[in-house]
């Protein structure tokens, strides 16, 4: 069993209860966004370390910028700040106009989230990630799990540069990072996708 | 003693008889001088009231009523008064003004009269907004609007409503009006063809320049009302300067521009209209608060495919 298989996952449907009865399929205002974020935060805190929360917004008919920023922009910033430890968030949403508000909020904040069309679907990115970070992210997700040395080789960059890029992705909450103490040649990090 | 407030309603041309916000300008200017006497507002040249005219009229009355002994409205005929009655205007203002029409008779006639998208909405807090949006979304669904259009209209409305009740205390809260037309009401080349949804919101708060002035970072962008309005349209510009704030208006502007419409802001003596590829500004008589108008032309079903999306 790989480590990824053992990670706890939870799916939270944003249209279901837990948001104080406001909105339903229409997600508007910061107040509604705050209630949804608090509910998401509780589920996230309840997950074991290494766990991933899939935030499913596919049932939402419409979302305004204020809601998107309050529910998802602030949540992503707290995940990136390490408030939830090694627990991560994946957005479950298809490519439609509703994403524009989430995209705008994350870009404002210089953040990004992993997005999938369905839980377990192919990972994509929403928000702001520079071109070479995106390249690094793709390489990690394609590999499933990869050491810093192998990743550096794959990208044709030195180990330090590779480590720097992966650290940024880790700090954005877009990948898992693990320290391999038993690795040949001493300690090094290995990375894997969160979705 | 009484002050007569005149309007600037066009007598001919495409905008003939339409009560727009601009047509209320002379009345807003004259209202500044009212000091306790009776104020008489002459609406006799009005044949048609668009949402911006309705919200503007509500904001004007909120400004006038505390400043005058009595506010009178003069209508010619019954059509405009009957429309205002359907818009719930007299429910909100009937007991606070005097008119030359029999409002009770209008109420009697109103029963079972459909054909309006949404009455004049009066609201005071953010908590009221989801319910307003729910209602509008339901009406739009019943009128055959698709999800994409509804999302654009409702997200626009909620964002601007939230701005109206967030920025500074407004003695009357805010007014919102939304209407869908079978023709293009706004001026310009496209006038007359296609359909259009108009959204208007007015508040009596401190205004955009004052709000942005609270953030010292914007000092060079708040020299005039128009500078402040243009700046407010940019992504990430807000009074608090908190990260993540100040994105709503920018997104609304993008939605309106993509639909081939516009976003107009009016606050104090500034007026800025954003069309996506250009922004027009001009100085206008003082508006006591902030006013937002969004025009969302409705395209034919074929144009509603994702080709119109971003990038």
JSON list of C-alpha atoms in Angstrom, two decimals, chain A residues 32-192:
[
{"chain": "A", "resi": 32, "resn": "UNK", "atom": "CA", "xyz": [-22.36, 33.10, 3.53]},
{"chain": "A", "resi": 33, "resn": "UNK", "atom": "CA", "xyz": [-18.76, 32.50, 2.48]},
{"chain": "A", "resi": 34, "resn": "UNK", "atom": "CA", "xyz": [-17.58, 32.81, 6.06]},
{"chain": "A", "resi": 35, "resn": "UNK", "atom": "CA", "xyz": [-20.08, 30.20, 7.28]},
{"chain": "A", "resi": 36, "resn": "UNK", "atom": "CA", "xyz": [-19.07, 27.79, 4.53]},
{"chain": "A", "resi": 37, "resn": "UNK", "atom": "CA", "xyz": [-15.37, 28.37, 5.30]},
{"chain": "A", "resi": 38, "resn": "UNK", "atom": "CA", "xyz": [-15.93, 27.69, 9.00]},
{"chain": "A", "resi": 39, "resn": "UNK", "atom": "CA", "xyz": [-17.70, 24.43, 8.15]},
{"chain": "A", "resi": 40, "resn": "UNK", "atom": "CA", "xyz": [-14.87, 23.46, 5.80]},
{"chain": "A", "resi": 41, "resn": "UNK", "atom": "CA", "xyz": [-12.30, 24.35, 8.45]},
{"chain": "A", "resi": 42, "resn": "UNK", "atom": "CA", "xyz": [-13.96, 22.03, 10.96]},
{"chain": "A", "resi": 43, "resn": "UNK", "atom": "CA", "xyz": [-13.97, 19.10, 8.56]},
{"chain": "A", "resi": 44, "resn": "UNK", "atom": "CA", "xyz": [-10.36, 19.82, 7.64]},
{"chain": "A", "resi": 45, "resn": "UNK", "atom": "CA", "xyz": [-9.26, 19.92, 11.28]},
{"chain": "A", "resi": 46, "resn": "UNK", "atom": "CA", "xyz": [-11.03, 16.61, 11.89]},
{"chain": "A", "resi": 47, "resn": "UNK", "atom": "CA", "xyz": [-8.97, 14.84, 9.20]},
{"chain": "A", "resi": 48, "resn": "UNK", "atom": "CA", "xyz": [-5.88, 12.85, 10.18]},
{"chain": "A", "resi": 49, "resn": "UNK", "atom": "CA", "xyz": [-2.51, 14.39, 9.31]},
{"chain": "A", "resi": 50, "resn": "UNK", "atom": "CA", "xyz": [-1.88, 14.08, 5.58]},
{"chain": "A", "resi": 51, "resn": "UNK", "atom": "CA", "xyz": [-5.61, 14.13, 4.86]},
{"chain": "A", "resi": 52, "resn": "UNK", "atom": "CA", "xyz": [-7.21, 15.83, 1.87]},
{"chain": "A", "resi": 53, "resn": "UNK", "atom": "CA", "xyz": [-10.53, 17.64, 1.78]},
{"chain": "A", "resi": 54, "resn": "UNK", "atom": "CA", "xyz": [-12.32, 17.71, -1.56]},
{"chain": "A", "resi": 55, "resn": "UNK", "atom": "CA", "xyz": [-14.46, 20.85, -1.69]},
{"chain": "A", "resi": 56, "resn": "UNK", "atom": "CA", "xyz": [-17.21, 20.04, -4.16]},
{"chain": "A", "resi": 57, "resn": "UNK", "atom": "CA", "xyz": [-18.84, 23.14, -5.65]},
{"chain": "A", "resi": 58, "resn": "UNK", "atom": "CA", "xyz": [-20.36, 21.40, -8.68]},
{"chain": "A", "resi": 59, "resn": "UNK", "atom": "CA", "xyz": [-23.89, 21.77, -7.34]},
{"chain": "A", "resi": 60, "resn": "UNK", "atom": "CA", "xyz": [-23.53, 25.52, -6.90]},
{"chain": "A", "resi": 61, "resn": "UNK", "atom": "CA", "xyz": [-25.45, 27.45, -9.54]},
{"chain": "A", "resi": 62, "resn": "UNK", "atom": "CA", "xyz": [-23.80, 30.76, -8.99]},
{"chain": "A", "resi": 63, "resn": "UNK", "atom": "CA", "xyz": [-21.13, 32.30, -6.85]},
{"chain": "A", "resi": 64, "resn": "UNK", "atom": "CA", "xyz": [-20.08, 35.90, -6.53]},
{"chain": "A", "resi": 65, "resn": "UNK", "atom": "CA", "xyz": [-16.55, 37.19, -5.97]},
{"chain": "A", "resi": 66, "resn": "UNK", "atom": "CA", "xyz": [-17.19, 37.99, -2.31]},
{"chain": "A", "resi": 67, "resn": "UNK", "atom": "CA", "xyz": [-18.28, 34.45, -1.54]},
{"chain": "A", "resi": 68, "resn": "UNK", "atom": "CA", "xyz": [-15.41, 32.94, -3.53]},
{"chain": "A", "resi": 69, "resn": "UNK", "atom": "CA", "xyz": [-12.84, 35.05, -1.72]},
{"chain": "A", "resi": 70, "resn": "UNK", "atom": "CA", "xyz": [-14.30, 34.51, 1.74]},
{"chain": "A", "resi": 71, "resn": "UNK", "atom": "CA", "xyz": [-14.93, 30.75, 1.43]},
{"chain": "A", "resi": 72, "resn": "UNK", "atom": "CA", "xyz": [-12.08, 29.60, -0.80]},
{"chain": "A", "resi": 73, "resn": "UNK", "atom": "CA", "xyz": [-9.55, 32.44, -1.07]},
{"chain": "A", "resi": 74, "resn": "UNK", "atom": "CA", "xyz": [-9.20, 32.77, 2.70]},
{"chain": "A", "resi": 75, "resn": "UNK", "atom": "CA", "xyz": [-9.30, 28.99, 3.19]},
{"chain": "A", "resi": 76, "resn": "UNK", "atom": "CA", "xyz": [-6.48, 28.56, 0.65]},
{"chain": "A", "resi": 77, "resn": "UNK", "atom": "CA", "xyz": [-4.46, 31.29, 2.38]},
{"chain": "A", "resi": 78, "resn": "UNK", "atom": "CA", "xyz": [-4.85, 29.54, 5.75]},
{"chain": "A", "resi": 79, "resn": "UNK", "atom": "CA", "xyz": [-3.88, 26.17, 4.30]},
{"chain": "A", "resi": 80, "resn": "UNK", "atom": "CA", "xyz": [-0.82, 27.82, 2.71]},
{"chain": "A", "resi": 81, "resn": "UNK", "atom": "CA", "xyz": [0.03, 29.47, 6.03]},
{"chain": "A", "resi": 82, "resn": "UNK", "atom": "CA", "xyz": [0.13, 26.01, 7.61]},
{"chain": "A", "resi": 83, "resn": "UNK", "atom": "CA", "xyz": [-2.83, 26.58, 9.93]},
{"chain": "A", "resi": 84, "resn": "UNK", "atom": "CA", "xyz": [-4.11, 23.09, 9.21]},
{"chain": "A", "resi": 85, "resn": "UNK", "atom": "CA", "xyz": [-0.73, 21.39, 9.34]},
{"chain": "A", "resi": 86, "resn": "UNK", "atom": "CA", "xyz": [-0.21, 18.74, 6.70]},
{"chain": "A", "resi": 87, "resn": "UNK", "atom": "CA", "xyz": [-3.82, 18.76, 5.53]},
{"chain": "A", "resi": 88, "resn": "UNK", "atom": "CA", "xyz": [-4.82, 19.91, 2.09]},
{"chain": "A", "resi": 89, "resn": "UNK", "atom": "CA", "xyz": [-7.73, 21.10, 0.04]},
{"chain": "A", "resi": 90, "resn": "UNK", "atom": "CA", "xyz": [-8.72, 20.17, -3.52]},
{"chain": "A", "resi": 91, "resn": "UNK", "atom": "CA", "xyz": [-11.46, 21.99, -5.40]},
{"chain": "A", "resi": 92, "resn": "UNK", "atom": "CA", "xyz": [-13.91, 19.74, -7.21]},
{"chain": "A", "resi": 93, "resn": "UNK", "atom": "CA", "xyz": [-15.34, 21.78, -10.05]},
{"chain": "A", "resi": 94, "resn": "UNK", "atom": "CA", "xyz": [-15.64, 21.65, -13.80]},
{"chain": "A", "resi": 95, "resn": "UNK", "atom": "CA", "xyz": [-14.29, 24.25, -16.19]},
{"chain": "A", "resi": 96, "resn": "UNK", "atom": "CA", "xyz": [-17.10, 26.80, -16.20]},
{"chain": "A", "resi": 97, "resn": "UNK", "atom": "CA", "xyz": [-17.60, 30.52, -15.60]},
{"chain": "A", "resi": 98, "resn": "UNK", "atom": "CA", "xyz": [-18.09, 30.07, -11.89]},
{"chain": "A", "resi": 99, "resn": "UNK", "atom": "CA", "xyz": [-14.35, 29.38, -11.67]},
{"chain": "A", "resi": 100, "resn": "UNK", "atom": "CA", "xyz": [-13.67, 32.97, -12.75]},
{"chain": "A", "resi": 101, "resn": "UNK", "atom": "CA", "xyz": [-14.50, 34.28, -9.28]},
{"chain": "A", "resi": 102, "resn": "UNK", "atom": "CA", "xyz": [-12.34, 31.68, -7.54]},
{"chain": "A", "resi": 103, "resn": "UNK", "atom": "CA", "xyz": [-9.54, 32.34, -10.01]},
{"chain": "A", "resi": 104, "resn": "UNK", "atom": "CA", "xyz": [-9.79, 36.11, -9.41]},
{"chain": "A", "resi": 105, "resn": "UNK", "atom": "CA", "xyz": [-9.68, 35.68, -5.64]},
{"chain": "A", "resi": 106, "resn": "UNK", "atom": "CA", "xyz": [-6.71, 33.28, -5.67]},
{"chain": "A", "resi": 107, "resn": "UNK", "atom": "CA", "xyz": [-4.78, 35.49, -8.11]},
{"chain": "A", "resi": 108, "resn": "UNK", "atom": "CA", "xyz": [-5.39, 38.49, -5.90]},
{"chain": "A", "resi": 109, "resn": "UNK", "atom": "CA", "xyz": [-3.86, 36.53, -3.08]},
{"chain": "A", "resi": 110, "resn": "UNK", "atom": "CA", "xyz": [-1.01, 35.07, -5.13]},
{"chain": "A", "resi": 111, "resn": "UNK", "atom": "CA", "xyz": [-2.34, 31.59, -4.34]},
{"chain": "A", "resi": 112, "resn": "UNK", "atom": "CA", "xyz": [-3.51, 28.54, -6.21]},
{"chain": "A", "resi": 113, "resn": "UNK", "atom": "CA", "xyz": [-5.53, 25.40, -5.60]},
{"chain": "A", "resi": 114, "resn": "UNK", "atom": "CA", "xyz": [-5.55, 21.98, -7.16]},
{"chain": "A", "resi": 115, "resn": "UNK", "atom": "CA", "xyz": [-8.80, 21.42, -9.04]},
{"chain": "A", "resi": 116, "resn": "UNK", "atom": "CA", "xyz": [-10.32, 18.20, -10.33]},
{"chain": "A", "resi": 117, "resn": "UNK", "atom": "CA", "xyz": [-13.47, 17.65, -12.39]},
{"chain": "A", "resi": 118, "resn": "UNK", "atom": "CA", "xyz": [-14.49, 14.97, -9.89]},
{"chain": "A", "resi": 119, "resn": "UNK", "atom": "CA", "xyz": [-12.97, 13.49, -6.72]},
{"chain": "A", "resi": 120, "resn": "UNK", "atom": "CA", "xyz": [-9.99, 11.49, -7.90]},
{"chain": "A", "resi": 121, "resn": "UNK", "atom": "CA", "xyz": [-10.06, 13.10, -11.35]},
{"chain": "A", "resi": 122, "resn": "UNK", "atom": "CA", "xyz": [-7.03, 14.43, -13.19]},
{"chain": "A", "resi": 123, "resn": "UNK", "atom": "CA", "xyz": [-5.52, 17.34, -11.22]},
{"chain": "A", "resi": 124, "resn": "UNK", "atom": "CA", "xyz": [-5.54, 20.82, -12.74]},
{"chain": "A", "resi": 125, "resn": "UNK", "atom": "CA", "xyz": [-4.65, 24.16, -11.30]},
{"chain": "A", "resi": 126, "resn": "UNK", "atom": "CA", "xyz": [-6.77, 27.22, -10.50]},
{"chain": "A", "resi": 127, "resn": "UNK", "atom": "CA", "xyz": [-5.15, 30.48, -9.46]},
{"chain": "A", "resi": 128, "resn": "UNK", "atom": "CA", "xyz": [-1.69, 31.91, -9.87]},
{"chain": "A", "resi": 129, "resn": "UNK", "atom": "CA", "xyz": [1.38, 29.73, -10.40]},
{"chain": "A", "resi": 130, "resn": "UNK", "atom": "CA", "xyz": [4.41, 30.79, -12.41]},
{"chain": "A", "resi": 131, "resn": "UNK", "atom": "CA", "xyz": [5.34, 28.84, -15.53]},
{"chain": "A", "resi": 132, "resn": "UNK", "atom": "CA", "xyz": [8.29, 26.97, -14.02]},
{"chain": "A", "resi": 133, "resn": "UNK", "atom": "CA", "xyz": [6.38, 26.09, -10.87]},
{"chain": "A", "resi": 134, "resn": "UNK", "atom": "CA", "xyz": [3.62, 24.73, -13.07]},
{"chain": "A", "resi": 135, "resn": "UNK", "atom": "CA", "xyz": [6.20, 22.62, -14.94]},
{"chain": "A", "resi": 136, "resn": "UNK", "atom": "CA", "xyz": [7.49, 21.30, -11.61]},
{"chain": "A", "resi": 137, "resn": "UNK", "atom": "CA", "xyz": [3.97, 20.61, -10.37]},
{"chain": "A", "resi": 138, "resn": "UNK", "atom": "CA", "xyz": [3.13, 18.64, -13.52]},
{"chain": "A", "resi": 139, "resn": "UNK", "atom": "CA", "xyz": [6.26, 16.57, -13.18]},
{"chain": "A", "resi": 140, "resn": "UNK", "atom": "CA", "xyz": [5.40, 15.68, -9.57]},
{"chain": "A", "resi": 141, "resn": "UNK", "atom": "CA", "xyz": [1.82, 14.75, -10.41]},
{"chain": "A", "resi": 142, "resn": "UNK", "atom": "CA", "xyz": [2.90, 12.69, -13.43]},
{"chain": "A", "resi": 143, "resn": "UNK", "atom": "CA", "xyz": [5.40, 10.79, -11.29]},
{"chain": "A", "resi": 144, "resn": "UNK", "atom": "CA", "xyz": [2.93, 10.08, -8.49]},
{"chain": "A", "resi": 145, "resn": "UNK", "atom": "CA", "xyz": [5.74, 10.23, -5.91]},
{"chain": "A", "resi": 146, "resn": "UNK", "atom": "CA", "xyz": [9.25, 11.41, -6.68]},
{"chain": "A", "resi": 147, "resn": "UNK", "atom": "CA", "xyz": [12.46, 12.26, -4.84]},
{"chain": "A", "resi": 148, "resn": "UNK", "atom": "CA", "xyz": [14.12, 15.62, -5.14]},
{"chain": "A", "resi": 149, "resn": "UNK", "atom": "CA", "xyz": [17.06, 14.08, -7.03]},
{"chain": "A", "resi": 150, "resn": "UNK", "atom": "CA", "xyz": [14.82, 12.34, -9.56]},
{"chain": "A", "resi": 151, "resn": "UNK", "atom": "CA", "xyz": [12.70, 15.45, -9.99]},
{"chain": "A", "resi": 152, "resn": "UNK", "atom": "CA", "xyz": [15.78, 17.62, -10.53]},
{"chain": "A", "resi": 153, "resn": "UNK", "atom": "CA", "xyz": [17.01, 15.21, -13.15]},
{"chain": "A", "resi": 154, "resn": "UNK", "atom": "CA", "xyz": [13.67, 15.10, -14.88]},
{"chain": "A", "resi": 155, "resn": "UNK", "atom": "CA", "xyz": [13.50, 18.90, -15.01]},
{"chain": "A", "resi": 156, "resn": "UNK", "atom": "CA", "xyz": [17.19, 19.30, -15.92]},
{"chain": "A", "resi": 157, "resn": "UNK", "atom": "CA", "xyz": [17.92, 21.64, -13.01]},
{"chain": "A", "resi": 158, "resn": "UNK", "atom": "CA", "xyz": [20.24, 21.37, -10.00]},
{"chain": "A", "resi": 159, "resn": "UNK", "atom": "CA", "xyz": [19.07, 19.93, -6.69]},
{"chain": "A", "resi": 160, "resn": "UNK", "atom": "CA", "xyz": [18.95, 23.25, -4.88]},
{"chain": "A", "resi": 161, "resn": "UNK", "atom": "CA", "xyz": [16.82, 24.91, -7.56]},
{"chain": "A", "resi": 162, "resn": "UNK", "atom": "CA", "xyz": [14.55, 21.89, -7.59]},
{"chain": "A", "resi": 163, "resn": "UNK", "atom": "CA", "xyz": [14.24, 21.95, -3.82]},
{"chain": "A", "resi": 164, "resn": "UNK", "atom": "CA", "xyz": [13.38, 25.67, -3.94]},
{"chain": "A", "resi": 165, "resn": "UNK", "atom": "CA", "xyz": [10.63, 25.15, -6.49]},
{"chain": "A", "resi": 166, "resn": "UNK", "atom": "CA", "xyz": [9.14, 22.19, -4.64]},
{"chain": "A", "resi": 167, "resn": "UNK", "atom": "CA", "xyz": [9.28, 24.10, -1.36]},
{"chain": "A", "resi": 168, "resn": "UNK", "atom": "CA", "xyz": [7.20, 26.87, -2.93]},
{"chain": "A", "resi": 169, "resn": "UNK", "atom": "CA", "xyz": [4.64, 24.34, -4.15]},
{"chain": "A", "resi": 170, "resn": "UNK", "atom": "CA", "xyz": [4.58, 22.72, -0.72]},
{"chain": "A", "resi": 171, "resn": "UNK", "atom": "CA", "xyz": [4.04, 26.09, 0.93]},
{"chain": "A", "resi": 172, "resn": "UNK", "atom": "CA", "xyz": [1.16, 26.82, -1.45]},
{"chain": "A", "resi": 173, "resn": "UNK", "atom": "CA", "xyz": [-0.41, 23.58, -0.20]},
{"chain": "A", "resi": 174, "resn": "UNK", "atom": "CA", "xyz": [-0.30, 21.99, -3.66]},
{"chain": "A", "resi": 175, "resn": "UNK", "atom": "CA", "xyz": [1.88, 18.95, -2.87]},
{"chain": "A", "resi": 176, "resn": "UNK", "atom": "CA", "xyz": [2.83, 16.64, 0.00]},
{"chain": "A", "resi": 177, "resn": "UNK", "atom": "CA", "xyz": [6.46, 16.65, 1.06]},
{"chain": "A", "resi": 178, "resn": "UNK", "atom": "CA", "xyz": [8.24, 13.96, 3.04]},
{"chain": "A", "resi": 179, "resn": "UNK", "atom": "CA", "xyz": [11.76, 13.68, 4.38]},
{"chain": "A", "resi": 180, "resn": "UNK", "atom": "CA", "xyz": [13.47, 10.40, 3.40]},
{"chain": "A", "resi": 181, "resn": "UNK", "atom": "CA", "xyz": [16.06, 9.77, 6.07]},
{"chain": "A", "resi": 182, "resn": "UNK", "atom": "CA", "xyz": [16.96, 6.37, 4.66]},
{"chain": "A", "resi": 183, "resn": "UNK", "atom": "CA", "xyz": [17.71, 7.69, 1.20]},
{"chain": "A", "resi": 184, "resn": "UNK", "atom": "CA", "xyz": [21.09, 6.82, -0.22]},
{"chain": "A", "resi": 185, "resn": "UNK", "atom": "CA", "xyz": [23.49, 9.74, 0.05]},
{"chain": "A", "resi": 186, "resn": "UNK", "atom": "CA", "xyz": [21.75, 11.16, 3.11]},
{"chain": "A", "resi": 187, "resn": "UNK", "atom": "CA", "xyz": [18.49, 12.96, 3.68]},
{"chain": "A", "resi": 188, "resn": "UNK", "atom": "CA", "xyz": [16.40, 14.27, 0.92]},
{"chain": "A", "resi": 189, "resn": "UNK", "atom": "CA", "xyz": [12.82, 15.23, 0.30]},
{"chain": "A", "resi": 190, "resn": "UNK", "atom": "CA", "xyz": [10.34, 13.34, -1.77]},
{"chain": "A", "resi": 191, "resn": "UNK", "atom": "CA", "xyz": [7.14, 14.80, -3.13]},
{"chain": "A", "resi": 192, "resn": "UNK", "atom": "CA", "xyz": [3.76, 13.63, -4.24]}
]
